Short mmCIF file of C-alpha atoms and ligand atoms in Angstrom, two decimals:
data_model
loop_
_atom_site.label_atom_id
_atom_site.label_comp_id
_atom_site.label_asym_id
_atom_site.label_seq_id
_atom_site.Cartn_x
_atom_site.Cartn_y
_atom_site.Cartn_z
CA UNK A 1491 -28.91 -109.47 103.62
CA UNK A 1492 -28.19 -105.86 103.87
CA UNK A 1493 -24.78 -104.57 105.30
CA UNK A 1494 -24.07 -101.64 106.96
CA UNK A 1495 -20.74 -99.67 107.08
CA UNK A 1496 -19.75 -99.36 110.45
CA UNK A 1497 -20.39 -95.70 111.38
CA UNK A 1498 -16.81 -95.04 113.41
CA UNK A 1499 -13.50 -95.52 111.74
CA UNK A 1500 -10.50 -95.44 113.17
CA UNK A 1501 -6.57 -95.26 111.58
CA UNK A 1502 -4.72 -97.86 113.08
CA UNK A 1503 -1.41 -95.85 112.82
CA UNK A 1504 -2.60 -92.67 114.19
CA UNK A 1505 -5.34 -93.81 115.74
CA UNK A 1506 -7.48 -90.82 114.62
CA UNK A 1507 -10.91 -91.61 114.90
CA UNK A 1508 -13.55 -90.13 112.19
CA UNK A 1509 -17.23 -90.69 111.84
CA UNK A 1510 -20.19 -89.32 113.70
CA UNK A 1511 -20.79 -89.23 117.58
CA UNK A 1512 -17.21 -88.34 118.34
CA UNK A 1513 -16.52 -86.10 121.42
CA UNK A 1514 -13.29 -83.66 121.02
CA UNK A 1515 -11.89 -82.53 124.35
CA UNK A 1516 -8.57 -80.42 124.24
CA UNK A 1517 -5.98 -79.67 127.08
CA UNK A 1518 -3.49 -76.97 126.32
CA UNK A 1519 -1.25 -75.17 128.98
CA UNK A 1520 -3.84 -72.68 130.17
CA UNK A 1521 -6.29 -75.26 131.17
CA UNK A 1522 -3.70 -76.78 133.73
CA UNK A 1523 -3.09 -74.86 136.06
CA UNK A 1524 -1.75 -77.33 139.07
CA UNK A 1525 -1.01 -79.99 137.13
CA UNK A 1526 2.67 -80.32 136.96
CA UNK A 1527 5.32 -79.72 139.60
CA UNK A 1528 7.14 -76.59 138.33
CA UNK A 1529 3.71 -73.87 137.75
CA UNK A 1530 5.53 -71.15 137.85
CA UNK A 1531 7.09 -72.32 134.43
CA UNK A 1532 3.87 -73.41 133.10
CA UNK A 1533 2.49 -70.53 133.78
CA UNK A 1534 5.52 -69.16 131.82
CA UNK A 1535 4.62 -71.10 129.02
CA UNK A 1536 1.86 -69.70 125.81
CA UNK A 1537 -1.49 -70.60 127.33
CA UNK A 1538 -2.37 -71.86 124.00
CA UNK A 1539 -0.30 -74.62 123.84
CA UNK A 1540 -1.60 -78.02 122.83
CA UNK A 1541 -0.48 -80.16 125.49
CA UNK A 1542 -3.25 -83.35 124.97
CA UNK A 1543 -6.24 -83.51 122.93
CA UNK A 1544 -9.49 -86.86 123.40
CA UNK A 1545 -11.20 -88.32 120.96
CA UNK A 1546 -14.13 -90.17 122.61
CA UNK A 1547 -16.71 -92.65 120.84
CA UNK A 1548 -19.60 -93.20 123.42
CA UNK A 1549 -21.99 -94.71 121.98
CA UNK A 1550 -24.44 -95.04 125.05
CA UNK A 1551 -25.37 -92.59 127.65
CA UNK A 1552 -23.03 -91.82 130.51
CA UNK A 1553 -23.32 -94.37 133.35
CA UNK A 1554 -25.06 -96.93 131.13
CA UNK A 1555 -23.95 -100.44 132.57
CA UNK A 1556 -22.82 -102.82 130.17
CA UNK A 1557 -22.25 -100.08 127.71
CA UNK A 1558 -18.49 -99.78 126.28
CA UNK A 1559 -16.35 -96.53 125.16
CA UNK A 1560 -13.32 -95.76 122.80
CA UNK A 1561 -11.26 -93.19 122.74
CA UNK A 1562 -8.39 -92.18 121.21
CA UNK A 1563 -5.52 -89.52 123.32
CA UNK A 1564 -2.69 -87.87 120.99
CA UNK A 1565 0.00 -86.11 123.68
CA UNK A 1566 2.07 -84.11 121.92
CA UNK A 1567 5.68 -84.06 123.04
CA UNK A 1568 7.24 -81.24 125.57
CA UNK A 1569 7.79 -80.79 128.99
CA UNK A 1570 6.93 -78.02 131.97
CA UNK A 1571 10.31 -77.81 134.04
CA UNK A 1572 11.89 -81.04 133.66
CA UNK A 1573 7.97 -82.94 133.88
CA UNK A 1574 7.06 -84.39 130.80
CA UNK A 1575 3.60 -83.57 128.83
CA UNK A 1576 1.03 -86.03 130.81
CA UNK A 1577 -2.76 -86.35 130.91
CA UNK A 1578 -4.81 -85.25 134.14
CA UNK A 1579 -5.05 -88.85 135.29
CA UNK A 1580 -8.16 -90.17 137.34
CA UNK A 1581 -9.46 -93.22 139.61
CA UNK A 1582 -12.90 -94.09 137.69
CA UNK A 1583 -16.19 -93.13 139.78
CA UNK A 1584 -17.14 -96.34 140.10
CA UNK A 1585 -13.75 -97.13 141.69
CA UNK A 1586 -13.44 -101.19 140.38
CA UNK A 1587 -13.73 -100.02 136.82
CA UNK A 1588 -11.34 -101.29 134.44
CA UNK A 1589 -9.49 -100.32 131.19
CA UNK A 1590 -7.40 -100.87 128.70
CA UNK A 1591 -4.62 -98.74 127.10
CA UNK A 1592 -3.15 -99.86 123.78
CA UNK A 1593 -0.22 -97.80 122.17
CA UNK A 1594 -0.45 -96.54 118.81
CA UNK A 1595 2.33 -94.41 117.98
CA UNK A 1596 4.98 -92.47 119.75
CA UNK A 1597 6.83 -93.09 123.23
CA UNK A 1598 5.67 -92.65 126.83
CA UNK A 1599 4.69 -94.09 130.07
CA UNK A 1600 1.45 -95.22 131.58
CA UNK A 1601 2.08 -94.13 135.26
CA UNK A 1602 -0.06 -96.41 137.53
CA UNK A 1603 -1.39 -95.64 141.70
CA UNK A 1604 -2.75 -97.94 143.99
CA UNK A 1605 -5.23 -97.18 146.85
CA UNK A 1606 -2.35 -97.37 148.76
CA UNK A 1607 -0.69 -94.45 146.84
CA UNK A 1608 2.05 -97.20 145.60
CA UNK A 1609 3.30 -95.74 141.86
CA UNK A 1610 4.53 -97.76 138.95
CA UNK A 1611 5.29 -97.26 135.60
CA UNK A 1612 4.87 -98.77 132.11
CA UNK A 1613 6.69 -98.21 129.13
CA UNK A 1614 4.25 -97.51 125.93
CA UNK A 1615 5.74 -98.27 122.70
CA UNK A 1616 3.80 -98.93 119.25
CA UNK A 1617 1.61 -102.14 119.98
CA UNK A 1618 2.11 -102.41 123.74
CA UNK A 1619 -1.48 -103.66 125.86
CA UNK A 1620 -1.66 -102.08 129.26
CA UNK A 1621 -4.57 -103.62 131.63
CA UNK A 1622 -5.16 -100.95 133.80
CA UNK A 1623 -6.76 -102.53 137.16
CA UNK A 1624 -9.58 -101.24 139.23
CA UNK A 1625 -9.17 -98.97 141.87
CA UNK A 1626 -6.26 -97.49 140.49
CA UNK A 1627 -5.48 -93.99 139.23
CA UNK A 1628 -3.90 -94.05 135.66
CA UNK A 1629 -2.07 -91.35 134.06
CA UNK A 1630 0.18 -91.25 130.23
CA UNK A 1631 2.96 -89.26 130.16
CA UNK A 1632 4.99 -88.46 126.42
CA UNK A 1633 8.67 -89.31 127.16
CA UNK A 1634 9.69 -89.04 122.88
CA UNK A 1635 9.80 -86.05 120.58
CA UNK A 1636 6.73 -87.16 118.31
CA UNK A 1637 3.19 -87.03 119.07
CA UNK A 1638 1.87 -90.11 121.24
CA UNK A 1639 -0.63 -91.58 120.50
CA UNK A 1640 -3.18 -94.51 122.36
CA UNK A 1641 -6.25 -96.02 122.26
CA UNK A 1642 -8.68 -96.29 125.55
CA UNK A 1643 -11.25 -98.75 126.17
CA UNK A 1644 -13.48 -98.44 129.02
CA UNK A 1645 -16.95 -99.01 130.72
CA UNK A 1646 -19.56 -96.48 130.14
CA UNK A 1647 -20.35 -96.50 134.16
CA UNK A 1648 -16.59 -96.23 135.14
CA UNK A 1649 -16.69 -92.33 134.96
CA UNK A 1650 -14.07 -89.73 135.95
CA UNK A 1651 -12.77 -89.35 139.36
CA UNK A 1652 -10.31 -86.32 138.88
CA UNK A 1653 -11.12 -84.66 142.72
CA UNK A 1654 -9.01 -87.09 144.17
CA UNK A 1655 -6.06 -86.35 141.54
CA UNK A 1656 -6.36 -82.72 141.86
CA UNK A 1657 -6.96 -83.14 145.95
CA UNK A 1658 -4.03 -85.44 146.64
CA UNK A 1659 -1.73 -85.42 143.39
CA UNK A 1660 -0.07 -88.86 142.25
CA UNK A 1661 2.72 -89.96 144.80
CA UNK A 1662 5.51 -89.95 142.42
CA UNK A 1663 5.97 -88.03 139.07
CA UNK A 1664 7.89 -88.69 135.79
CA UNK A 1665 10.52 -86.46 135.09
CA UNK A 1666 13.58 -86.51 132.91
CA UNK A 1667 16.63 -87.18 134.46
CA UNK A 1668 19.34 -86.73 132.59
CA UNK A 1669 17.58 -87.08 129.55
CA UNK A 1670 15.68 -90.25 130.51
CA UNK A 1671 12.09 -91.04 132.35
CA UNK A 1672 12.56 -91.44 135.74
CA UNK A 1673 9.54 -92.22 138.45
CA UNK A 1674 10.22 -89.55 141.49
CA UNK A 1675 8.44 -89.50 144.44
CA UNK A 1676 7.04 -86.83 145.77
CA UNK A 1677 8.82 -85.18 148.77
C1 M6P B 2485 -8.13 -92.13 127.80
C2 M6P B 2485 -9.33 -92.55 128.61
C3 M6P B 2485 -10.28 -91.38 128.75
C4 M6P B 2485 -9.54 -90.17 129.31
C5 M6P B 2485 -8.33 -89.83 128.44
C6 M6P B 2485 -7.47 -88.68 128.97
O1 M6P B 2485 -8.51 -91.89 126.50
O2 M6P B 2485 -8.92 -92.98 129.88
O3 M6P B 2485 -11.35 -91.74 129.63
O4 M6P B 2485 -10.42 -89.05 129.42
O5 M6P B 2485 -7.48 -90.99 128.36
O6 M6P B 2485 -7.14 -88.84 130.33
P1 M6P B 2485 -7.66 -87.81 131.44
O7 M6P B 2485 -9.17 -87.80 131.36
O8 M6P B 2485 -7.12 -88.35 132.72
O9 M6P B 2485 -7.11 -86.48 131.09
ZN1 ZN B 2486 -9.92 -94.29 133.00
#
């Protein structure tokens, strides 16, 4: 029987992912605007500043049910204000969609929100599994000083809900408070 070697690889430290079909999406400073709670020091900041960068494997078409991505999200450590480096964060489209979050490398927080607009928060360390329920709005912050680093599994119909995010905002933030992660809610 003929084998085939699998076409994606992936490090399991780093969790860089190499191979062909992989999406790149970079975030530095300059493409959010509105995202953290202190702008006028992001603005402040180089606009060319790496703040997140996606790997994304997607190996059927958008919306395809059944279908299964992976992706891999490097943060790299820094703060705007006293707001640590965090992804956009999003509900999925189709709203019951579920994922999973696995940490690689690095420290941070996976920073949950309900329906309801109830926050929690997760600590990600090397190794940790985060079930990430429907209907709820996730969003990784880097709380350490080295890159962090996770892998994302999701459905290929869950999509991207960011209108809410950017509409509304998450109901609490995580800021460093006297030099730890601390879940504030917004005033
Ligand atoms: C994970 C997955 C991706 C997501 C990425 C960055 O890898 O959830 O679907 O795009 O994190 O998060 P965001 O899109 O909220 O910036
Ligand atoms: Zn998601």
């Amino acid at each position: 029987m003929e084998t085939h070697a699998p076409s994606l690889h992936m490090s399991l430290s780093t969790g860089f992912l190499s191979g062909s079909g992989i999406e790149e999406v970079s975030r530095k400073i300059a493409d959010l605007p509105g995202l953290f709670a202190d702008e006028p020091a992001r603005a402040r900041m180089a606009p060319d500043t790496l703040v997140y960068r996606v790997q994304a494997f997607q190996p059927v078409p958008d919306g395809t049910p059944g279908g299964l991505y992976w992706g891999t999200t490097v943060i790299q450590p820094g703060q705007v204000g006293d707001e640590y480096f965090m992804t956009k964060g999003h509900f999925h489209k189709l709203a019951d969609r579920s994922e999973y979050y696995i940490a690689a490398s690095g420290e941070g927080a996976l920073i949950l929100m309900d329906t309801e607009r109830r926050a929690r928060w997760e600590p990600m360390t090397p190794g940790s599994v985060h079930y990430i329920p429907g209907h709820t709005a996730h969003r990784v912050a880097n709380t350490g000083r080295e890159p962090l680093s996770f892998f994302a599994c999701w459905p290929a119909d869950a999509g991207h809900d960011y209108d809410t995010i950017a509409r509304h905002g998450f109901s609490a933030r995580l800021l460093c408070v006297d030099g730890r992660p601390a879940l504030v809610e917004e005033k």
